[in-house]
Coordinates of C-alpha atoms and ligand atoms in Angstrom, one line a residue:
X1 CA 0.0 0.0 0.0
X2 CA 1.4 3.3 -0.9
X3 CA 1.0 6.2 1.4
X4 CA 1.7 9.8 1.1
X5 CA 2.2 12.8 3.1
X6 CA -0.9 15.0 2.4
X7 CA -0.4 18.5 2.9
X8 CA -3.6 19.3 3.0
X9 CA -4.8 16.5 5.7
X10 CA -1.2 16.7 7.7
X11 CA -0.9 13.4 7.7
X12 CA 0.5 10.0 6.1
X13 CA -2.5 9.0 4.3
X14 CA -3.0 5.6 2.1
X15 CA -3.0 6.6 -1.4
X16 CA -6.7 5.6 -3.5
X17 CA -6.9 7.1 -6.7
X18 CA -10.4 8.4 -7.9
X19 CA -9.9 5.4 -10.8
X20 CA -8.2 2.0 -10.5
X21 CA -7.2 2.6 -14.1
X22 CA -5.1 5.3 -14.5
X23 CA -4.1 8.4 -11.9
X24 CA -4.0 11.9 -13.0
X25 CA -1.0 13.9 -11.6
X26 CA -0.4 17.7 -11.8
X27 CA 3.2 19.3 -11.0
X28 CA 3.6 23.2 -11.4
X29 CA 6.1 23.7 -14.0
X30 CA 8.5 26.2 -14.6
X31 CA 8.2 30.2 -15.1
X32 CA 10.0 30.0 -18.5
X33 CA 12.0 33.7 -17.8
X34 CA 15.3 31.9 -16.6
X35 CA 17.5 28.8 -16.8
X36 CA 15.8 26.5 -14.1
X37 CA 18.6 25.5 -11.3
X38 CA 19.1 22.4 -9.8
X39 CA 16.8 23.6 -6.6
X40 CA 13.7 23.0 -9.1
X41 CA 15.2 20.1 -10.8
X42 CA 15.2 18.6 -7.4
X43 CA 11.2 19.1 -6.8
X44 CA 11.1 17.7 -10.8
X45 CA 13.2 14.6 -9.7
X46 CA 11.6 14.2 -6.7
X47 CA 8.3 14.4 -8.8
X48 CA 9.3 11.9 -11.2
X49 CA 10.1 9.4 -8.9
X50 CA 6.6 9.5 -7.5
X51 CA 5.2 8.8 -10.7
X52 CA 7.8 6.2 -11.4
X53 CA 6.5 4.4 -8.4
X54 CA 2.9 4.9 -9.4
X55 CA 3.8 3.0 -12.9
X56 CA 6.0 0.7 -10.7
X57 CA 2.6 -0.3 -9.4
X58 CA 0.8 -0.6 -12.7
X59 CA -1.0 2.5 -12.8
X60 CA -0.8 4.5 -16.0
X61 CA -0.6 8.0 -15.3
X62 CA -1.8 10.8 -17.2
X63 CA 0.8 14.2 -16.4
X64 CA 0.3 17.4 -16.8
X65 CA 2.6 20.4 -16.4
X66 CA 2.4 23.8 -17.5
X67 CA 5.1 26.4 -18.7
X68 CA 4.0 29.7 -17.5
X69 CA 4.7 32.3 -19.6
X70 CA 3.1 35.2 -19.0
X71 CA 0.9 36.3 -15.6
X72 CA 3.7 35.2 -12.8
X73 CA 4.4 38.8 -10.9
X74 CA 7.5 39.3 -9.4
X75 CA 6.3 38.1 -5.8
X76 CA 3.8 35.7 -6.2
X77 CA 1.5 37.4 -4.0
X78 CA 0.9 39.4 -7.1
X79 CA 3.3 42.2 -6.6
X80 CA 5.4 44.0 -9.0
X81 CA 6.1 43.0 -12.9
X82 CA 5.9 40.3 -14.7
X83 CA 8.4 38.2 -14.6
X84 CA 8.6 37.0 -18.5
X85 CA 7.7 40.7 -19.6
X86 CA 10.5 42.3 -17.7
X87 CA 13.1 40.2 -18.8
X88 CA 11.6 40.1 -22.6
X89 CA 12.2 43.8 -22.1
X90 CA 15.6 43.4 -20.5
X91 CA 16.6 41.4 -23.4
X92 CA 15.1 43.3 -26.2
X93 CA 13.1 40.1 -27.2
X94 CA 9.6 39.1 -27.5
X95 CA 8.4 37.4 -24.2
X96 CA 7.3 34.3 -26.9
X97 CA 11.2 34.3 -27.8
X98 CA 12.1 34.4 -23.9
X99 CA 9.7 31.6 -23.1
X100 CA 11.2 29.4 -26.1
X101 CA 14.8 29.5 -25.3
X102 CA 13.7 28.7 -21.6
X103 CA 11.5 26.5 -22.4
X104 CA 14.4 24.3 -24.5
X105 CA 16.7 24.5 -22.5
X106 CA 14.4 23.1 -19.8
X107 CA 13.6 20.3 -21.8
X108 CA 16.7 19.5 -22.0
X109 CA 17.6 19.5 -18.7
X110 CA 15.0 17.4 -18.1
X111 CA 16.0 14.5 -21.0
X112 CA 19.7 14.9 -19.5
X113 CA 18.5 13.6 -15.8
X114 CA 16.2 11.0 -17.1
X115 CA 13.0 12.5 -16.5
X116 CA 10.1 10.7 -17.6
X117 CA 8.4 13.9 -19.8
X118 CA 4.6 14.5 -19.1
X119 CA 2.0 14.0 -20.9
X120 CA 1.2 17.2 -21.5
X121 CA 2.6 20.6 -21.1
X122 CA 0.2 23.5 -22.0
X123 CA 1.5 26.7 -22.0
X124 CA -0.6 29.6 -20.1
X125 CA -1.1 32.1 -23.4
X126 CA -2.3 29.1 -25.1
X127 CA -5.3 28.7 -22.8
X128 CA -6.4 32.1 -22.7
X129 CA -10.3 31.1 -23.3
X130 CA -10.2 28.7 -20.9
X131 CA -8.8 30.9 -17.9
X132 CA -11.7 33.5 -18.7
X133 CA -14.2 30.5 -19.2
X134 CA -13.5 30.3 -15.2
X135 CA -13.2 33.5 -14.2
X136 CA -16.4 34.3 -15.8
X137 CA -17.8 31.0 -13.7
X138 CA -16.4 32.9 -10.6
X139 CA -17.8 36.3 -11.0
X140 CA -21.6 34.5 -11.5
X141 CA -21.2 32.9 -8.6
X142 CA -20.1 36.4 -6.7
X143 CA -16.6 35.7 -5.9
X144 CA -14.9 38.4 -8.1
X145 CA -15.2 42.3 -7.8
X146 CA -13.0 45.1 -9.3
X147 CA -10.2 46.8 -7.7
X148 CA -7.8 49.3 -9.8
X149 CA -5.4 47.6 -11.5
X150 CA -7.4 44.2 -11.9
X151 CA -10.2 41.4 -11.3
X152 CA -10.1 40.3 -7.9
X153 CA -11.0 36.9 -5.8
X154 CA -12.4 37.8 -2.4
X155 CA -11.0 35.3 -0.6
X156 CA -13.0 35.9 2.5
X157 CA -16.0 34.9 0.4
X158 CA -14.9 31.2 0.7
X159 CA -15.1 29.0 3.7
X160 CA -12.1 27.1 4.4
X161 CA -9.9 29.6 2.7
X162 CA -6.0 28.6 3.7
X163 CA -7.1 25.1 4.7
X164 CA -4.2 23.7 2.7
X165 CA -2.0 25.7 5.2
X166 CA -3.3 25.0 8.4
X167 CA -3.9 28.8 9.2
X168 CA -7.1 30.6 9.6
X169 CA -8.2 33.0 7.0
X170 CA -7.5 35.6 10.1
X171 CA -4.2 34.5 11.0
X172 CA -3.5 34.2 7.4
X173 CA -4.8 37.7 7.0
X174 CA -2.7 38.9 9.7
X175 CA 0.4 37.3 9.3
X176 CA 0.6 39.2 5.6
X177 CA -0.5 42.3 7.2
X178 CA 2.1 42.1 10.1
X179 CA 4.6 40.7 7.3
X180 CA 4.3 44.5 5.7
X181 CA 4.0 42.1 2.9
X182 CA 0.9 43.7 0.8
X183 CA 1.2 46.7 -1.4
X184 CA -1.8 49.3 -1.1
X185 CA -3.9 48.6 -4.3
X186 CA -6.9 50.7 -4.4
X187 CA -10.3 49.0 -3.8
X188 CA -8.4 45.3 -2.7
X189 CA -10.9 44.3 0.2
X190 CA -8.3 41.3 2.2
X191 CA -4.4 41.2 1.8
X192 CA -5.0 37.8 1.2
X193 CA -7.5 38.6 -1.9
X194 CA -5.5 38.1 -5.4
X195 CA -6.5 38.7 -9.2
X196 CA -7.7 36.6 -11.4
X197 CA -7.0 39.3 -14.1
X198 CA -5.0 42.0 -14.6
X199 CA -5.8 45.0 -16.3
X200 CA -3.0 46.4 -18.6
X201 CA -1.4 49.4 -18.0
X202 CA -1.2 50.6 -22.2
X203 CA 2.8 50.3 -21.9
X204 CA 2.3 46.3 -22.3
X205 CA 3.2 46.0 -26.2
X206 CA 2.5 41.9 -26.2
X207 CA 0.9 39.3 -24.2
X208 CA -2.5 41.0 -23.3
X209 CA -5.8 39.9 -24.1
X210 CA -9.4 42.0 -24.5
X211 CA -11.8 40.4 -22.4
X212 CA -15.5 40.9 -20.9
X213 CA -13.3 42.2 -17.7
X214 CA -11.3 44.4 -19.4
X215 CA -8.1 44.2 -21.7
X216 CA -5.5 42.6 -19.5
X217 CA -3.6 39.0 -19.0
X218 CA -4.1 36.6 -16.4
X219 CA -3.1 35.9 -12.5
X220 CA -0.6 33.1 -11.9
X221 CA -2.9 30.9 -10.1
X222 CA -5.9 30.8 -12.5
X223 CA -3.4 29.4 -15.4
X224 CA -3.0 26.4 -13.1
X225 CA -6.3 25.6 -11.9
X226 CA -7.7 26.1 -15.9
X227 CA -5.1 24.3 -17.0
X228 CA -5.4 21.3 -14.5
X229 CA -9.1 21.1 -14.9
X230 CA -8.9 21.2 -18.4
X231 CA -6.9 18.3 -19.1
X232 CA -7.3 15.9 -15.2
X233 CA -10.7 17.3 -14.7
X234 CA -12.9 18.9 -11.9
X235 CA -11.3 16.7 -9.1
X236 CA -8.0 15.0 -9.7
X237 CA -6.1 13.1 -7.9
X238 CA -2.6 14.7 -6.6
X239 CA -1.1 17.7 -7.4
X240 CA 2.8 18.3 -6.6
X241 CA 4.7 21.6 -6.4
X242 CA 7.6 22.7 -3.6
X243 CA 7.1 23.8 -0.6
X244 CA 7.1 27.7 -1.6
X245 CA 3.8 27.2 -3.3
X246 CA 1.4 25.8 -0.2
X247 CA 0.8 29.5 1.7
X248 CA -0.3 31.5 -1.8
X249 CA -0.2 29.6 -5.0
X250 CA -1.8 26.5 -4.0
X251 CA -3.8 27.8 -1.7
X252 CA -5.3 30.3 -4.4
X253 CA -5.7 27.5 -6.7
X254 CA -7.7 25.4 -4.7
X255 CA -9.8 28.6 -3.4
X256 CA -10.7 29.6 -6.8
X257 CA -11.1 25.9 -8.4
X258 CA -13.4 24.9 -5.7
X259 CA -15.6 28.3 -5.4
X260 CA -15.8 27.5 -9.4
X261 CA -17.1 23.8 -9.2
X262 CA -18.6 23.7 -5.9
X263 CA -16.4 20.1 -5.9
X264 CA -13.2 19.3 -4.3
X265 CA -10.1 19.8 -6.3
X266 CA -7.6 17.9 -5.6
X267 CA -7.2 14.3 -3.1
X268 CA -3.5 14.3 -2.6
X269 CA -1.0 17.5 -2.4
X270 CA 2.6 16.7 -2.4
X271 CA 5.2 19.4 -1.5
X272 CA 8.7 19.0 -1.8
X273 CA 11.2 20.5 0.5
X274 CA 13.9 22.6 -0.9
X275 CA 17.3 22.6 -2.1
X276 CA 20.1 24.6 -0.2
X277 CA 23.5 25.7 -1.0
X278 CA 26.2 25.4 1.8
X279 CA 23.0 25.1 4.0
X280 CA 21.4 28.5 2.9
X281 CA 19.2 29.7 0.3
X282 CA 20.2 29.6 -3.0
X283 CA 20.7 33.4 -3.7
X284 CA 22.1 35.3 -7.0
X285 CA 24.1 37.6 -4.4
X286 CA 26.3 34.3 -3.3
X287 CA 26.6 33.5 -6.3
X288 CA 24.7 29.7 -5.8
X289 CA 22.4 29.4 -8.0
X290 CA 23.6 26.7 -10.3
X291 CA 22.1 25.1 -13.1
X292 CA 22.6 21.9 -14.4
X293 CA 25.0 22.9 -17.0
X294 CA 27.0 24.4 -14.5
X295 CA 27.2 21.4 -12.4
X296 CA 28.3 19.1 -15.9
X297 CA 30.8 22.1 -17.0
X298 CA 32.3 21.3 -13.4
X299 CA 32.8 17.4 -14.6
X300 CA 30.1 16.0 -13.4
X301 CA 27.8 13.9 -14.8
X302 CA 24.1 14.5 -15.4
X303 CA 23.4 10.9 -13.8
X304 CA 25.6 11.6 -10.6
X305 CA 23.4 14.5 -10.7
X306 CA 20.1 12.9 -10.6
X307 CA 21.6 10.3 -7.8
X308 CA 22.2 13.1 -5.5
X309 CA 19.2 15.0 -5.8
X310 CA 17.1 12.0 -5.5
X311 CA 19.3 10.8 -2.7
X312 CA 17.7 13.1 0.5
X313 CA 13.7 12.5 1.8
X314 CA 11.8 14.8 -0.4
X315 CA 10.3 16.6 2.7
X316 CA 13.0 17.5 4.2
X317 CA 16.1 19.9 2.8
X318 CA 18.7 18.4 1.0
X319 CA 22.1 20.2 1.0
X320 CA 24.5 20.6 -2.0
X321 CA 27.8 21.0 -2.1
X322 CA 30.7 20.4 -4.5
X323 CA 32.2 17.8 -2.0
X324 CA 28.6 16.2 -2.3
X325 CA 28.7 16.2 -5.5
X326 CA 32.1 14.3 -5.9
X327 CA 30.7 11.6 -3.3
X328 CA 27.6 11.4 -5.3
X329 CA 29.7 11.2 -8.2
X330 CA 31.9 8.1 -6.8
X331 CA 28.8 6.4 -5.3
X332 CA 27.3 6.5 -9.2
X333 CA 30.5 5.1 -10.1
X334 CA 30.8 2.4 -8.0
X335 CA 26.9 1.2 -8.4
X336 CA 28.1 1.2 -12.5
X337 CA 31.2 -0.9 -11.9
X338 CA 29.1 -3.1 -9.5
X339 CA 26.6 -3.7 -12.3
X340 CA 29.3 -4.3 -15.3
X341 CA 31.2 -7.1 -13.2
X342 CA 27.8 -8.4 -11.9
X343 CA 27.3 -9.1 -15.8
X344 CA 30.6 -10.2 -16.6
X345 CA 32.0 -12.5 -13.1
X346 CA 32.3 -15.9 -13.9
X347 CA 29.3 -18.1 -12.8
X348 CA 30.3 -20.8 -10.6
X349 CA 28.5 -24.3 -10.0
X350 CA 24.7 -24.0 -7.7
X351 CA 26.1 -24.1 -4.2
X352 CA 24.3 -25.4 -1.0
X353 CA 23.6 -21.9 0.0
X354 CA 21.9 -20.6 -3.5
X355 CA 18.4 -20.2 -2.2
X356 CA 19.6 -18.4 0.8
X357 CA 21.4 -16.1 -0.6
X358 CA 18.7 -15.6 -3.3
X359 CA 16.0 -15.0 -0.7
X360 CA 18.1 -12.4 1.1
X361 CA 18.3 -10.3 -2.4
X362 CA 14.9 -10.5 -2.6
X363 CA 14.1 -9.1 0.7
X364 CA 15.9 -6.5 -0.1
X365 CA 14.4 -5.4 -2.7
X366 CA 11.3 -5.8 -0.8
X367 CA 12.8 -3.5 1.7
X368 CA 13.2 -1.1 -1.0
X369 CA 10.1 -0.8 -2.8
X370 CA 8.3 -1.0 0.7
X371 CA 10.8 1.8 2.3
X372 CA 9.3 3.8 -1.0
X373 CA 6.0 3.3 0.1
X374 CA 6.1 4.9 3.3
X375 CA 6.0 8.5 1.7
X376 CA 9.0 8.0 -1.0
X377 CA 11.4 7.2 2.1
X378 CA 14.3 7.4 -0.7
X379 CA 17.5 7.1 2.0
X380 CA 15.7 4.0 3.2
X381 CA 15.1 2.4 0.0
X382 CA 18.6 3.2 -1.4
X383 CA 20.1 1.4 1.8
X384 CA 18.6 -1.7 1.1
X385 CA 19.8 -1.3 -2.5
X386 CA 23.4 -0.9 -1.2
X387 CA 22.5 -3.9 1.0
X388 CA 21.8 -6.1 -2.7
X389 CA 25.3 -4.7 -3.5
X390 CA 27.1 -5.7 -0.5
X391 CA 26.0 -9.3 -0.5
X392 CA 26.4 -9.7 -4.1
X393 CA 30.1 -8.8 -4.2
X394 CA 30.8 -10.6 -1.4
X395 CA 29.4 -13.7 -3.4
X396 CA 31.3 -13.2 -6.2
X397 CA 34.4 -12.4 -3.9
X398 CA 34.1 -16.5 -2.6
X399 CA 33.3 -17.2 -6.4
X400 CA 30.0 -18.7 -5.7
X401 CA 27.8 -16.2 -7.3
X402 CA 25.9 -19.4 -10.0
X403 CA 24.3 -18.1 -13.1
X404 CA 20.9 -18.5 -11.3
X405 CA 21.7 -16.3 -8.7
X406 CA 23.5 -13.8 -10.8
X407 CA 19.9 -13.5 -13.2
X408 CA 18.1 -12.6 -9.9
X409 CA 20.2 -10.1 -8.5
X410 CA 20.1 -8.3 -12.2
X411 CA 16.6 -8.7 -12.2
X412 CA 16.3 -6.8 -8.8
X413 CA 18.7 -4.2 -9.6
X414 CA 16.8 -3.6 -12.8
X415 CA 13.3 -3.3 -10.8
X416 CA 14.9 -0.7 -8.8
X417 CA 15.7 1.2 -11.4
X418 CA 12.5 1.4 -12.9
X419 CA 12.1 3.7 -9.9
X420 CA 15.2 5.0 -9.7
X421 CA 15.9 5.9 -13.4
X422 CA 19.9 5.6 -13.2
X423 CA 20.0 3.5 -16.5
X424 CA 21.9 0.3 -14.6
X425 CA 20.4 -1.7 -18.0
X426 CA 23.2 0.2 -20.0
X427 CA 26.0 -0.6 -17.4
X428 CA 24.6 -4.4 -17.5
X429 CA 24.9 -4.3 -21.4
X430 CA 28.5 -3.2 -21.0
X431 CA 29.5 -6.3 -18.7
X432 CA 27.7 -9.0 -20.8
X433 CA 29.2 -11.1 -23.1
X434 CA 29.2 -8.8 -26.3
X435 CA 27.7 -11.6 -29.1
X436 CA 27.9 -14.7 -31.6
X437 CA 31.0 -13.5 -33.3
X438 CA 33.1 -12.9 -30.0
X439 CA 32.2 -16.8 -28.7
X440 CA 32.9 -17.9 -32.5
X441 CA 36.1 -15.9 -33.0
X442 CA 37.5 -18.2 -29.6
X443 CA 36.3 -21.4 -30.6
X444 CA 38.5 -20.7 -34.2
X445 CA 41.5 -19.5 -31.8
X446 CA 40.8 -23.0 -29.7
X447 CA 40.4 -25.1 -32.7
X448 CA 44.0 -23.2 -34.1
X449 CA 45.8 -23.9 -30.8
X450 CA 44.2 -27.8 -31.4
X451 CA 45.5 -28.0 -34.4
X452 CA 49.0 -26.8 -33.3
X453 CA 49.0 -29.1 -30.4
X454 CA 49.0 -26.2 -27.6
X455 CA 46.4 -28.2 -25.6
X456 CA 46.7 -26.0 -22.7
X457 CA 45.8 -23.0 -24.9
X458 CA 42.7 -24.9 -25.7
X459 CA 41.7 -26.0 -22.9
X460 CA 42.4 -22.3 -21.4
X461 CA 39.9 -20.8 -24.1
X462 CA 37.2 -23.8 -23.3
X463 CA 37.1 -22.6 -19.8
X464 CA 37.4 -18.8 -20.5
X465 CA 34.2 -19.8 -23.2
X466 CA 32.1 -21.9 -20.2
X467 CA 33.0 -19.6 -17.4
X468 CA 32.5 -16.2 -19.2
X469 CA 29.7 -17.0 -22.1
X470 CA 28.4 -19.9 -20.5
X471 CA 28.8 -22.2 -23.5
X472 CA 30.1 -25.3 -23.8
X473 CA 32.6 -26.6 -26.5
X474 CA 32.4 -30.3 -27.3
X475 CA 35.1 -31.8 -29.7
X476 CA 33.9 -34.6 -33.0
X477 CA 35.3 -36.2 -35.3
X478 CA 34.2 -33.4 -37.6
X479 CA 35.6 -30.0 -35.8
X480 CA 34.2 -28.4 -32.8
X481 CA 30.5 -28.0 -31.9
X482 CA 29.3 -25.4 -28.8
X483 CA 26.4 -25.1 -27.3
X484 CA 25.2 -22.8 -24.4
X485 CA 25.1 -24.5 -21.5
X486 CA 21.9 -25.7 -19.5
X487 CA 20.6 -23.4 -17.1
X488 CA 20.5 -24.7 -13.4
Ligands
AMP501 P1 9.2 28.4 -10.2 O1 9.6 28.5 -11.6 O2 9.8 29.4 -9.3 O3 7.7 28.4 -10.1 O4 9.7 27.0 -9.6 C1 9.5 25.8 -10.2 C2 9.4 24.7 -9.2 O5 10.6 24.6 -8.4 C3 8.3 25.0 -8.1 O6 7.7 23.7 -7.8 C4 9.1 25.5 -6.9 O7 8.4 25.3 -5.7 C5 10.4 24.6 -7.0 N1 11.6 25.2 -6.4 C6 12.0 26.5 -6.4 N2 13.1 26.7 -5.7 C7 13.5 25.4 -5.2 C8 14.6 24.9 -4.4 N3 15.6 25.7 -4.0 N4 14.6 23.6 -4.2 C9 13.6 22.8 -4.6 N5 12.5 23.2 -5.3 C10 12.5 24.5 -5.7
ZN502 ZN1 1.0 26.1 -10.5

């Protein structure tokens, strides 16, 4: 049974989806104005390994994850500019050309740590109609009124507002104000209120939209909940983000989703804690925001990369460093090795001991899948896969590990990484026996060193052709035959 830390329930709850068949998953994606750093990649790791273990237990999983590229203020209480159209400006490109080039290299990023790609990802101005669809929804149902620069949610209007944070709406509304948090906009009724829609200010030369409520663009948090509706539906099943978004984002989306369908929104929110640099924020001042170029132009690899951001328990903070890196790095290298001389070790005879040792694998990687289970306990479910490590080069230290044994332990290593996504299958290729050709090129060397009577030559490559290809050379009267050799 899988369970997962609710935010919204505070509590480790047994995961049910709404259908047995297939699970619908929503992940706030990027603001597309900057090259993401590894901080996000983390929560996009962390994210993919969820629904990794969600496939590992058959589900199919429809995934959906915007690219925001327009509406996202520069606090995202809605303060300030946009993000997207300041730096378009900046830049002296369009805000389209901004979001593309982000957008790529994002991608990118994303192929080069193995991340399964969603399903879909909409882009906010592409859904335009739909994010005034529900705004309009909102405004007939009396939620929405007009302040001066925009279209706004009254967020005392709907019970339960902040639920998600486990704050009242007054010490929500209090905390901002004591926070100094709020700028004055004429005509807002709560600090806690936000807009749906903003009205342009006539120096916008792209990206704004007429509407019933005015020419404008829209609020952050309506792209998501439009966007998540559109393609999961009304009421879906979890919906993942980091930890910054559970006091406004979040907490707006569910506000203005739910006032709109009168159902509940989402089952499940997942938060993941945050990345830190040298134990403190990630800050452009200390020059520690790093990307994941940055960390490969250093010599690292992307798939040392994923391993260490995977490595911590999503909820809590996980601390980078360079000397975490290189540890992450050599642990990489190591499970690698491991997996190319697990292919490659000679296979000894069955011993007494076979189905001991075999059973102890496979708790293991019981352990592991179950540690996953309890609320993605990654550090739990990587020790038990360092345990299948452990006792596996031990066995083929004493030279017992049998072709039997060796299949299983592959087998478990390779169900792992289903979860894990650290491609051991490649590493496994590199260890086996390469093919047909290599085996027949040493039975013409044997039958050569027959011919010239080196017999201990020959008998050196019939071992070599048993012990590493498992096949077994038999000698008639009409040349050499070989065969692979029964399995046990
Ligand atoms: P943004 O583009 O700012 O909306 O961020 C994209 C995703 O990365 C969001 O889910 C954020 O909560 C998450 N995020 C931002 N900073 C960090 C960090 N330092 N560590 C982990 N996740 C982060
Ligand atoms: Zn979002």
């Amino acid at each position: 049974m899988l369970r997962l830390f609710n935010t919204l329930t505070r509590s480790k709850e047994v995961f049910r989806p709404i259908s047995q068949e297939i699970v619908c998953m929503y992940t706030c994606g990027i603001t597309a104005y900057y090259t993401a750093h590894i901080g996000n990649m983390r929560t996009y790791i962390n994210e993919d390994i969820l629904k990794r273990v969600l496939l590992h237990r058959g589900y199919r999983v429809n995934h959906v994850q915007n690219i925001t590229d327009v509406g996202h203020l520069a606090s995202d209480a809605g303060e300030g500019d946009d993000k997207l159209r300041h730096e378009a400006e900046k830049e002296k490109k369009s805000m389209k050309e901004i979001a593309d080039m982000y957008t790529a290299i994002f991608t990118d990023d994303l192929n080069r740590l193995n991340v399964i790609m969603p399903n879909t990802m909409p882009k906010a101005t592409d859904h335009i109609p739909e994010m005034l669809d529900l705004i309009a929804k909102l405004d007939r149902k009396g939620y929405l009124y007009k302040a001066e620069n925009g279209i706004y949610f009254d967020t005392s209007k709907f019970a339960g507002y902040g639920e998600l944070t486990g704050m009242s709406f007054e010490r929500l509304v209090s905390e901002l104000r004591e926070g100094a948090r709020v700028e004055k906009v004429a005509g807002k009724r709560n600090p806690t209120d936000f807009a749906v829609w903003r009205f342009a200010s006539g120096s916008e030369k792209e990206c704004i939209w007429d509407s019933p409520f005015g020419r404008g663009f829209p609020g952050w948090h309506i792209e998501c909940s439009a966007m998540s509706m559109k393609y999961l539906g009304k009421h879906f099943d979890i919906h993942c983000g980091g930890i910054d978004h559970i006091q406004i984002h979040h907490t707006n989306e569910i506000a203005q989703s739910e006032a709109a369908t009168g159902e509940k929104f989402v089952n499940y929110w997942v938060h993941n804690n945050f990345l830190v640099v040298d134990d403190k924020k990630m800050s452009k001042s200390l020059r520690s925001i790093y990307s994941v170029d940055h960390v490969m132009k250093m010599g690292y690899s992307a798939i040392a990369l994923r391993f260490f951001l995977l490595s911590g328990h999503y909820r809590q903070t996980l601390n980078f460093t360079f000397e975490a890196m290189s540890n992450a790095e050599k642990t990489m290298r190591g499970i690698y090795q491991f997996l190319e001389r697990l292919a490659s070790a000679p296979r000894a005879e069955k011993s007494a001991d076979s189905r001991a040792f075999m059973a102890k694998i496979r708790v293991s990687v019981r352990m592991f899948f179950k540690s996953l289970d309890d609320d993605l306990n990654m550090p739990a479910a990587l020790a038990a896969m360092h345990g299948v490590i452990k006792d596996t080069n031990i066995r083929i230290a004493e030279g017992k590990l049998s072709r039997t044994e060796a299949a299983c332990v592959i087998d478990g290593m390779m169900e792992m990484d289903e979860v894990l996504g650290l491609e051991f299958a490649k590493q496994i290729k590199k260890g086996e026996p390469k093919s047909a050709s290599e085996i027949e090129a040493l039975i013409n060397d044997r039958d050569a060193a027959r011919r010239a009577k080196d017999f201990a030559k020959a008998d050196r490559i019939r071992t070599m052709l048993k012990q590493k290809f498992h096949v077994v050379v038999e000698d008639t009267e009409s040349g050499s035959r070989w065969h692979e050799e029964q399995s046990q």
